[in-house]
Amino acid sequence: MADETGKHIANCRHCNAPLEQSFVDLGLSPLCQTHISPDQLNQMEPFYPLHAYICSSCLLVQLEEFVAPENIFSEYAYFSSYSDSWVAHAKRYAEQMIERFELNSNSQVMEIASNDGYLLQHFVHHKIPVLGIEPAANIAKVANEKGIKTIAQFHSANTAKELTKSHGQADLLLGNNVLAHVPELNDFVQGMKLLLKPEGVITMEFPHLVRLMEENQFDTIYHEHFSYFSFLAVNALFKNHQLPIFQVEQLNTHGGSLRIYAQHEASGIHPTHSSVEKLLEEETEQGYGSLDKYCQFTEQVKHTKRKLLQILCELKESGKTIIGYGAPGKGNTLLNYCGISTDFLDYTVDRNPYKQGKYTPGARIPIKSPDIIAQSKPDYILILPWNLKQEIMDQLEYTREWGCKFIIPIPEATII
């Protein structure tokens, strides 16, 4: 939002300070999971500014809220179970938590944004009571059909109050890749506090802003992600709600993520691990406690875009055929910011039947089943979910038979 002089006047969703410093401007883009059906091809599609700002006060990187979460997540096209590596990651997590916190049939595990039950199923396997809180009704339905108790609601402080009365509180309250999707951050974290037992534990996983910046992962910025967290920023957020973080782990998932562990301030059961102070010090030493660090990101993004387009242009000029693999949210940002459509990619493929037969938002690239790859035998495959590149390349090893190569766009466009 801007006033009559054009000056930006929105406020930070954490500390309410004015948002005036640009982080990166990726132009205009449609919502990343609104895949276009064939009968919508001649209809107008809404585009919104994809401009991230950095709060000069609390250093939270964030987008403005142009579309309410209810219009984004009430019906969603992302099903976590279609990624084998992500399901395996969830299984390892469940086993670790069961052992560490001695969870059993008398415990209660709740997951916010539980998707199709990809994670809670592993607790169910050990006969541990679970409850999924999933805003997308279509996905919650799939989870319930699997026998994973799930309610179709948005998590908030009010939701937490209702669930506490109807289902009790959680011994383990978790959320993977949901914190970034929340416009009302303070209400969301307050809701977690209400939903957590006095001696319970919260774990949250989310992409690490430091990795985003160091590896030029600008395509992980899209409208469904309202906020982007350094550990400095998330530590301050949880501390303000009397939910101190007592441990942090750095993960390789989604291009580099953090897993934080928090507890009630009055609990103090778990001593603060050395990892907390260590990461705070590291980020401060690397400059992430200063506004200047964030102002350098725009030029990195422009360089990455130019390098990718240079490769694609040279390949097309030499008569090569290129397709995409995947139709993820990050792919939408990449395609629209770089101006990549069917002039570069003949089509893209996705394992999710929910997306097949549709078109990518904005770029309008047809989405097909992976089965078509063996028929069309492309020369190159642009891997849009580059965070799963090894899993995908292993699945597509057969394409090497005709000399097909892979293009990895991030952190810098390379051909493998």
CSV table of C-alpha atoms in Angstrom, one decimal:
chain,number,residue,atom,x,y,z
A,1,MET,CA,0.0,0.0,0.0
A,2,ALA,CA,1.2,3.5,-0.7
A,3,ASP,CA,0.0,7.0,0.1
A,4,GLU,CA,-0.6,9.8,-2.4
A,5,THR,CA,3.1,10.5,-2.7
A,6,GLY,CA,3.8,6.8,-3.6
A,7,LYS,CA,5.6,6.1,-0.4
A,8,HIS,CA,5.0,2.6,1.1
A,9,ILE,CA,3.0,2.7,4.2
A,10,ALA,CA,2.2,-0.9,5.2
A,11,ASN,CA,3.2,-2.1,8.6
A,12,CYS,CA,5.2,-5.1,9.8
A,13,ARG,CA,3.0,-8.1,10.7
A,14,HIS,CA,5.2,-8.8,13.8
A,15,CYS,CA,6.2,-5.5,15.4
A,16,ASN,CA,3.9,-3.1,13.5
A,17,ALA,CA,6.7,-0.8,12.4
A,18,PRO,CA,6.4,0.9,9.0
A,19,LEU,CA,7.6,-1.2,6.1
A,20,GLU,CA,9.7,1.1,3.9
A,21,GLN,CA,12.8,-0.9,2.8
A,22,SER,CA,12.6,-3.1,-0.3
A,23,PHE,CA,14.1,-6.6,-0.1
A,24,VAL,CA,13.4,-7.7,-3.7
A,25,ASP,CA,10.7,-6.8,-6.3
A,26,LEU,CA,9.8,-9.8,-8.5
A,27,GLY,CA,7.1,-7.9,-10.5
A,28,LEU,CA,3.6,-9.1,-10.9
A,29,SER,CA,2.6,-12.7,-10.4
A,30,PRO,CA,-0.6,-14.8,-10.0
A,31,LEU,CA,-1.2,-17.0,-7.0
A,32,CYS,CA,1.1,-20.0,-7.3
A,33,GLN,CA,-1.4,-22.9,-6.8
A,34,THR,CA,-4.3,-21.5,-8.9
A,35,HIS,CA,-3.7,-23.9,-11.8
A,36,ILE,CA,-5.7,-23.0,-14.9
A,37,SER,CA,-8.3,-25.5,-16.3
A,38,PRO,CA,-8.8,-25.6,-20.1
A,39,ASP,CA,-12.1,-23.8,-19.9
A,40,GLN,CA,-10.3,-20.9,-18.1
A,41,LEU,CA,-7.7,-20.3,-20.7
A,42,ASN,CA,-9.5,-17.3,-22.3
A,43,GLN,CA,-10.4,-15.8,-19.0
A,44,MET,CA,-8.6,-13.0,-17.2
A,45,GLU,CA,-6.2,-14.1,-14.4
A,46,PRO,CA,-5.5,-11.8,-11.5
A,47,PHE,CA,-1.8,-10.8,-10.9
A,48,TYR,CA,-0.6,-9.2,-7.7
A,49,PRO,CA,2.7,-7.4,-6.8
A,50,LEU,CA,5.3,-9.8,-5.6
A,51,HIS,CA,7.4,-7.3,-3.7
A,52,ALA,CA,9.1,-8.4,-0.5
A,53,TYR,CA,10.1,-5.8,2.2
A,54,ILE,CA,12.4,-6.0,5.1
A,55,CYS,CA,11.3,-4.5,8.5
A,56,SER,CA,14.0,-2.2,9.6
A,57,SER,CA,13.0,-2.8,13.2
A,58,CYS,CA,12.7,-6.6,13.7
A,59,LEU,CA,14.3,-7.6,10.4
A,60,LEU,CA,11.4,-9.8,9.3
A,61,VAL,CA,11.2,-10.2,5.5
A,62,GLN,CA,7.6,-10.2,4.3
A,63,LEU,CA,5.0,-9.6,1.6
A,64,GLU,CA,1.9,-7.6,1.9
A,65,GLU,CA,-1.4,-9.5,2.2
A,66,PHE,CA,-3.2,-9.0,-1.2
A,67,VAL,CA,-5.3,-12.1,-0.9
A,68,ALA,CA,-6.9,-13.5,2.3
A,69,PRO,CA,-5.6,-17.0,3.3
A,70,GLU,CA,-9.2,-18.3,3.0
A,71,ASN,CA,-9.0,-17.6,-0.7
A,72,ILE,CA,-5.7,-19.4,-1.1
A,73,PHE,CA,-5.8,-22.4,1.2
A,74,SER,CA,-9.5,-23.4,1.4
A,75,GLU,CA,-8.9,-25.7,-1.6
A,76,TYR,CA,-5.3,-26.4,-2.3
A,77,ALA,CA,-3.4,-28.3,-5.0
A,78,TYR,CA,-0.4,-29.3,-3.0
A,79,PHE,CA,-0.4,-32.9,-1.6
A,80,SER,CA,2.7,-33.7,0.5
A,81,SER,CA,2.4,-37.5,-0.1
A,82,TYR,CA,3.5,-37.1,-3.7
A,83,SER,CA,7.1,-36.5,-2.6
A,84,ASP,CA,8.7,-39.7,-1.5
A,85,SER,CA,11.7,-37.9,0.1
A,86,TRP,CA,9.3,-35.6,2.1
A,87,VAL,CA,7.3,-38.6,3.4
A,88,ALA,CA,10.6,-40.3,4.5
A,89,HIS,CA,11.6,-37.1,6.2
A,90,ALA,CA,8.3,-37.0,8.1
A,91,LYS,CA,8.8,-40.7,9.2
A,92,ARG,CA,12.2,-40.0,10.6
A,93,TYR,CA,10.9,-36.9,12.4
A,94,ALA,CA,8.0,-38.9,14.0
A,95,GLU,CA,10.4,-41.7,15.2
A,96,GLN,CA,12.8,-39.1,16.7
A,97,MET,CA,10.0,-37.3,18.6
A,98,ILE,CA,8.4,-40.5,19.9
A,99,GLU,CA,11.7,-41.6,21.3
A,100,ARG,CA,12.9,-38.2,22.6
A,101,PHE,CA,9.7,-37.1,24.3
A,102,GLU,CA,8.5,-40.6,25.2
A,103,LEU,CA,5.2,-40.3,23.4
A,104,ASN,CA,2.7,-43.1,23.8
A,105,SER,CA,-1.0,-44.0,23.6
A,106,ASN,CA,-1.7,-41.5,26.4
A,107,SER,CA,0.0,-38.6,24.5
A,108,GLN,CA,-1.6,-36.1,22.1
A,109,VAL,CA,0.1,-35.0,18.9
A,110,MET,CA,-1.4,-32.1,16.9
A,111,GLU,CA,-0.2,-30.8,13.6
A,112,ILE,CA,-1.1,-27.4,12.1
A,113,ALA,CA,-1.5,-27.5,8.3
A,114,SER,CA,-1.3,-31.3,8.4
A,115,ASN,CA,-2.0,-31.7,4.7
A,116,ASP,CA,-3.1,-35.2,3.6
A,117,GLY,CA,-1.7,-36.9,6.8
A,118,TYR,CA,1.7,-37.6,5.3
A,119,LEU,CA,3.3,-37.0,8.7
A,120,LEU,CA,0.6,-37.9,11.3
A,121,GLN,CA,0.2,-41.3,9.7
A,122,HIS,CA,3.6,-42.3,11.3
A,123,PHE,CA,2.3,-41.4,14.8
A,124,VAL,CA,-0.9,-43.3,14.1
A,125,HIS,CA,1.2,-46.4,13.2
A,126,HIS,CA,2.6,-46.3,16.8
A,127,LYS,CA,-1.0,-45.9,18.2
A,128,ILE,CA,-0.4,-42.4,19.4
A,129,PRO,CA,-3.6,-40.2,19.2
A,130,VAL,CA,-3.3,-37.4,16.6
A,131,LEU,CA,-5.3,-34.4,15.4
A,132,GLY,CA,-4.7,-32.7,12.1
A,133,ILE,CA,-5.7,-29.0,11.7
A,134,GLU,CA,-5.8,-28.5,7.9
A,135,PRO,CA,-7.4,-25.4,6.3
A,136,ALA,CA,-7.9,-27.0,2.8
A,137,ALA,CA,-11.2,-29.0,2.9
A,138,ASN,CA,-10.2,-31.1,-0.1
A,139,ILE,CA,-7.0,-32.2,1.5
A,140,ALA,CA,-8.5,-32.7,5.0
A,141,LYS,CA,-11.0,-35.1,3.3
A,142,VAL,CA,-8.2,-37.2,1.9
A,143,ALA,CA,-6.5,-37.4,5.4
A,144,ASN,CA,-9.8,-38.5,7.1
A,145,GLU,CA,-10.3,-41.1,4.4
A,146,LYS,CA,-6.9,-42.5,5.4
A,147,GLY,CA,-8.0,-42.8,9.0
A,148,ILE,CA,-6.1,-39.7,10.2
A,149,LYS,CA,-8.4,-37.5,12.3
A,150,THR,CA,-8.4,-34.1,10.7
A,151,ILE,CA,-10.5,-31.0,11.0
A,152,ALA,CA,-10.8,-28.5,8.2
A,153,GLN,CA,-10.1,-25.2,9.9
A,154,PHE,CA,-7.6,-22.4,9.9
A,155,HIS,CA,-5.4,-22.3,13.0
A,156,SER,CA,-5.8,-19.1,15.1
A,157,ALA,CA,-6.2,-18.1,18.8
A,158,ASN,CA,-9.9,-18.6,18.5
A,159,THR,CA,-9.5,-22.1,16.9
A,160,ALA,CA,-7.1,-23.0,19.7
A,161,LYS,CA,-9.6,-22.1,22.4
A,162,GLU,CA,-12.3,-24.2,20.7
A,163,LEU,CA,-10.0,-27.2,20.2
A,164,THR,CA,-8.8,-27.0,23.8
A,165,LYS,CA,-12.4,-27.5,24.9
A,166,SER,CA,-13.2,-30.2,22.4
A,167,HIS,CA,-9.9,-32.1,22.1
A,168,GLY,CA,-7.7,-31.0,24.9
A,169,GLN,CA,-4.1,-29.7,24.5
A,170,ALA,CA,-1.1,-31.1,22.8
A,171,ASP,CA,2.0,-32.9,24.2
A,172,LEU,CA,3.6,-32.3,20.9
A,173,LEU,CA,2.4,-29.4,18.7
A,174,LEU,CA,4.0,-29.2,15.3
A,175,GLY,CA,3.9,-27.3,12.0
A,176,ASN,CA,6.0,-28.0,8.9
A,177,ASN,CA,6.2,-25.2,6.3
A,178,VAL,CA,3.2,-23.4,7.7
A,179,LEU,CA,4.7,-20.5,9.6
A,180,ALA,CA,5.5,-18.7,6.3
A,181,HIS,CA,1.9,-19.0,5.2
A,182,VAL,CA,0.5,-16.9,8.1
A,183,PRO,CA,-0.4,-13.2,7.7
A,184,GLU,CA,-1.6,-12.8,11.3
A,185,LEU,CA,1.7,-14.0,12.9
A,186,ASN,CA,1.0,-12.9,16.5
A,187,ASP,CA,-2.5,-14.4,16.6
A,188,PHE,CA,-1.1,-17.7,15.1
A,189,VAL,CA,1.7,-18.0,17.7
A,190,GLN,CA,-0.6,-17.1,20.5
A,191,GLY,CA,-2.9,-19.9,19.3
A,192,MET,CA,0.0,-22.3,19.6
A,193,LYS,CA,0.6,-21.2,23.1
A,194,LEU,CA,-3.0,-21.8,24.0
A,195,LEU,CA,-3.1,-25.2,22.4
A,196,LEU,CA,0.1,-26.5,24.1
A,197,LYS,CA,0.0,-28.4,27.4
A,198,PRO,CA,1.9,-26.7,30.2
A,199,GLU,CA,4.8,-29.2,29.8
A,200,GLY,CA,4.4,-29.7,26.0
A,201,VAL,CA,6.8,-29.0,23.2
A,202,ILE,CA,6.3,-27.1,19.9
A,203,THR,CA,8.4,-27.9,16.8
A,204,MET,CA,8.2,-25.8,13.7
A,205,GLU,CA,10.0,-26.3,10.4
A,206,PHE,CA,10.4,-23.5,7.8
A,207,PRO,CA,12.8,-22.4,5.1
A,208,HIS,CA,15.8,-20.5,6.4
A,209,LEU,CA,16.1,-17.0,5.1
A,210,VAL,CA,19.9,-17.2,5.3
A,211,ARG,CA,19.9,-20.1,2.8
A,212,LEU,CA,17.4,-18.3,0.6
A,213,MET,CA,19.8,-15.4,0.3
A,214,GLU,CA,23.0,-17.3,0.1
A,215,GLU,CA,21.8,-19.6,-2.6
A,216,ASN,CA,19.6,-17.1,-4.6
A,217,GLN,CA,16.4,-19.0,-3.8
A,218,PHE,CA,14.2,-16.1,-4.9
A,219,ASP,CA,11.6,-18.5,-6.4
A,220,THR,CA,10.6,-19.6,-2.9
A,221,ILE,CA,9.0,-16.1,-2.6
A,222,TYR,CA,5.4,-16.2,-3.6
A,223,HIS,CA,2.1,-14.9,-2.3
A,224,GLU,CA,1.3,-17.9,-0.3
A,225,HIS,CA,4.4,-17.3,1.7
A,226,PHE,CA,3.8,-14.1,3.7
A,227,SER,CA,7.0,-14.1,5.8
A,228,TYR,CA,10.6,-15.3,5.5
A,229,PHE,CA,12.5,-16.1,8.7
A,230,SER,CA,16.1,-15.7,9.8
A,231,PHE,CA,16.7,-17.3,13.2
A,232,LEU,CA,17.1,-13.9,14.7
A,233,ALA,CA,13.6,-12.9,13.6
A,234,VAL,CA,11.8,-16.1,14.6
A,235,ASN,CA,13.6,-16.2,18.0
A,236,ALA,CA,12.3,-12.7,18.7
A,237,LEU,CA,8.8,-13.6,17.6
A,238,PHE,CA,8.5,-16.7,19.9
A,239,LYS,CA,10.2,-14.9,22.8
A,240,ASN,CA,7.6,-12.1,22.6
A,241,HIS,CA,4.9,-14.7,23.2
A,242,GLN,CA,6.7,-16.3,26.1
A,243,LEU,CA,7.5,-19.4,24.1
A,244,PRO,CA,11.3,-19.5,24.3
A,245,ILE,CA,13.2,-21.6,21.7
A,246,PHE,CA,15.4,-24.1,23.5
A,247,GLN,CA,16.9,-25.8,20.5
A,248,VAL,CA,17.4,-25.3,16.8
A,249,GLU,CA,18.4,-27.7,14.0
A,250,GLN,CA,19.5,-26.9,10.5
A,251,LEU,CA,18.0,-29.2,7.9
A,252,ASN,CA,18.5,-29.7,4.2
A,253,THR,CA,14.8,-29.9,3.3
A,254,HIS,CA,13.3,-27.3,0.9
A,255,GLY,CA,16.7,-25.9,0.0
A,256,GLY,CA,17.7,-25.4,3.7
A,257,SER,CA,15.3,-25.2,6.6
A,258,LEU,CA,15.3,-24.7,10.4
A,259,ARG,CA,13.5,-26.8,12.9
A,260,ILE,CA,12.9,-25.0,16.2
A,261,TYR,CA,11.9,-26.4,19.5
A,262,ALA,CA,9.9,-24.2,21.9
A,263,GLN,CA,8.2,-24.6,25.3
A,264,HIS,CA,6.3,-22.4,27.7
A,265,GLU,CA,8.4,-19.9,29.5
A,266,ALA,CA,7.0,-21.1,32.8
A,267,SER,CA,7.9,-24.7,32.0
A,268,GLY,CA,11.7,-24.7,31.7
A,269,ILE,CA,11.8,-28.5,31.5
A,270,HIS,CA,14.2,-28.5,28.6
A,271,PRO,CA,17.4,-26.6,29.1
A,272,THR,CA,18.5,-24.2,26.3
A,273,HIS,CA,20.7,-26.1,23.9
A,274,SER,CA,24.0,-24.5,22.7
A,275,SER,CA,22.7,-24.5,19.2
A,276,VAL,CA,20.4,-21.5,20.0
A,277,GLU,CA,23.2,-19.1,21.0
A,278,LYS,CA,25.5,-20.5,18.3
A,279,LEU,CA,23.1,-19.7,15.5
A,280,LEU,CA,22.2,-16.3,16.9
A,281,GLU,CA,25.9,-15.4,17.0
A,282,GLU,CA,26.5,-16.8,13.5
A,283,GLU,CA,23.7,-14.8,11.9
A,284,THR,CA,24.8,-11.7,13.7
A,285,GLU,CA,28.5,-12.2,12.5
A,286,GLN,CA,27.3,-12.8,8.9
A,287,GLY,CA,25.5,-9.4,9.0
A,288,TYR,CA,21.9,-10.7,9.3
A,289,GLY,CA,21.4,-8.4,12.2
A,290,SER,CA,21.9,-5.3,10.0
A,291,LEU,CA,19.7,-3.9,7.3
A,292,ASP,CA,22.6,-3.4,4.9
A,293,LYS,CA,22.9,-7.2,4.4
A,294,TYR,CA,19.3,-7.5,3.0
A,295,CYS,CA,19.7,-4.6,0.6
A,296,GLN,CA,22.2,-6.6,-1.6
A,297,PHE,CA,19.8,-9.4,-2.5
A,298,THR,CA,18.2,-7.8,-5.6
A,299,GLU,CA,21.3,-7.8,-7.7
A,300,GLN,CA,21.8,-11.6,-6.9
A,301,VAL,CA,18.3,-12.3,-8.2
A,302,LYS,CA,18.8,-10.3,-11.4
A,303,HIS,CA,22.0,-12.2,-12.1
A,304,THR,CA,20.4,-15.6,-11.6
A,305,LYS,CA,17.5,-14.6,-14.0
A,306,ARG,CA,19.9,-13.5,-16.7
A,307,LYS,CA,22.0,-16.7,-16.5
A,308,LEU,CA,19.0,-19.0,-16.8
A,309,LEU,CA,17.5,-17.1,-19.7
A,310,GLN,CA,20.9,-17.1,-21.5
A,311,ILE,CA,21.0,-20.9,-21.3
A,312,LEU,CA,17.4,-21.4,-22.4
A,313,CYS,CA,17.8,-19.0,-25.3
A,314,GLU,CA,21.0,-20.7,-26.6
A,315,LEU,CA,19.4,-24.2,-26.4
A,316,LYS,CA,16.2,-23.1,-28.2
A,317,GLU,CA,18.2,-21.3,-30.9
A,318,SER,CA,20.1,-24.5,-31.5
A,319,GLY,CA,16.8,-26.4,-32.0
A,320,LYS,CA,16.7,-28.3,-28.7
A,321,THR,CA,13.5,-29.4,-27.1
A,322,ILE,CA,13.0,-28.5,-23.4
A,323,ILE,CA,10.3,-29.5,-21.0
A,324,GLY,CA,9.7,-28.8,-17.3
A,325,TYR,CA,9.4,-31.2,-14.4
A,326,GLY,CA,7.0,-30.3,-11.7
A,327,ALA,CA,4.4,-27.5,-11.1
A,328,PRO,CA,5.4,-26.3,-7.6
A,329,GLY,CA,4.8,-22.9,-6.1
A,330,LYS,CA,8.4,-22.0,-6.6
A,331,GLY,CA,8.1,-22.9,-10.2
A,332,ASN,CA,5.4,-20.3,-10.7
A,333,THR,CA,7.6,-17.5,-9.4
A,334,LEU,CA,10.5,-18.6,-11.5
A,335,LEU,CA,8.5,-18.9,-14.7
A,336,ASN,CA,6.7,-15.6,-14.3
A,337,TYR,CA,9.6,-13.5,-13.1
A,338,CYS,CA,11.8,-14.8,-15.8
A,339,GLY,CA,9.1,-14.6,-18.5
A,340,ILE,CA,9.4,-18.4,-19.4
A,341,SER,CA,6.3,-19.8,-21.2
A,342,THR,CA,5.7,-22.3,-24.0
A,343,ASP,CA,8.3,-20.4,-26.1
A,344,PHE,CA,10.9,-22.2,-24.0
A,345,LEU,CA,9.1,-25.2,-22.4
A,346,ASP,CA,6.8,-27.4,-24.5
A,347,TYR,CA,5.1,-28.6,-21.3
A,348,THR,CA,5.8,-29.6,-17.8
A,349,VAL,CA,4.9,-32.7,-15.9
A,350,ASP,CA,3.7,-33.4,-12.3
A,351,ARG,CA,3.0,-36.6,-10.4
A,352,ASN,CA,-0.1,-35.0,-8.8
A,353,PRO,CA,-3.2,-36.0,-10.8
A,354,TYR,CA,-4.9,-32.9,-9.3
A,355,LYS,CA,-2.7,-30.7,-11.5
A,356,GLN,CA,-2.5,-32.8,-14.6
A,357,GLY,CA,-4.6,-31.6,-17.5
A,358,LYS,CA,-4.3,-28.0,-16.3
A,359,TYR,CA,-2.0,-25.1,-17.0
A,360,THR,CA,0.6,-23.3,-14.8
A,361,PRO,CA,-0.6,-19.9,-13.5
A,362,GLY,CA,0.4,-17.0,-15.5
A,363,ALA,CA,2.8,-18.7,-17.9
A,364,ARG,CA,0.0,-21.1,-19.1
A,365,ILE,CA,2.3,-24.1,-19.6
A,366,PRO,CA,0.4,-27.4,-20.0
A,367,ILE,CA,0.8,-29.8,-17.1
A,368,LYS,CA,0.9,-33.5,-18.1
A,369,SER,CA,1.6,-36.8,-16.5
A,370,PRO,CA,5.3,-37.9,-16.3
A,371,ASP,CA,4.4,-40.8,-18.5
A,372,ILE,CA,4.6,-38.6,-21.6
A,373,ILE,CA,8.3,-38.0,-21.2
A,374,ALA,CA,9.2,-41.4,-22.6
A,375,GLN,CA,7.1,-40.7,-25.7
A,376,SER,CA,8.3,-37.2,-26.5
A,377,LYS,CA,12.0,-37.8,-25.5
A,378,PRO,CA,13.0,-34.2,-24.8
A,379,ASP,CA,16.6,-33.0,-25.0
A,380,TYR,CA,16.5,-31.1,-21.7
A,381,ILE,CA,14.4,-31.1,-18.6
A,382,LEU,CA,14.2,-28.0,-16.4
A,383,ILE,CA,13.6,-29.2,-12.8
A,384,LEU,CA,11.4,-26.6,-11.2
A,385,PRO,CA,11.3,-28.2,-7.7
A,386,TRP,CA,15.1,-28.0,-7.6
A,387,ASN,CA,15.1,-28.9,-3.9
A,388,LEU,CA,14.1,-32.4,-4.9
A,389,LYS,CA,16.5,-32.6,-7.8
A,390,GLN,CA,18.3,-35.8,-6.8
A,391,GLU,CA,15.0,-37.6,-6.2
A,392,ILE,CA,13.7,-36.4,-9.6
A,393,MET,CA,16.9,-37.2,-11.5
A,394,ASP,CA,16.9,-40.7,-10.0
A,395,GLN,CA,13.3,-41.2,-11.1
A,396,LEU,CA,14.2,-40.0,-14.6
A,397,GLU,CA,17.5,-41.9,-15.0
A,398,TYR,CA,15.9,-43.7,-18.0
A,399,THR,CA,16.0,-40.4,-20.0
A,400,ARG,CA,19.8,-40.7,-20.2
A,401,GLU,CA,19.2,-43.4,-22.8
A,402,TRP,CA,18.5,-40.8,-25.4
A,403,GLY,CA,21.0,-38.3,-24.0
A,404,CYS,CA,18.6,-36.1,-22.1
A,405,LYS,CA,20.2,-33.6,-19.7
A,406,PHE,CA,18.8,-31.7,-16.7
A,407,ILE,CA,18.7,-27.9,-16.1
A,408,ILE,CA,18.9,-26.9,-12.4
A,409,PRO,CA,17.9,-23.2,-12.1
A,410,ILE,CA,18.9,-22.5,-8.5
A,411,PRO,CA,21.3,-21.3,-7.1
A,412,GLU,CA,22.7,-20.6,-10.5
A,413,ALA,CA,21.5,-22.2,-13.7
A,414,THR,CA,23.6,-25.3,-14.5
A,415,ILE,CA,23.2,-28.2,-16.9
A,416,ILE,CA,23.8,-31.7,-15.5
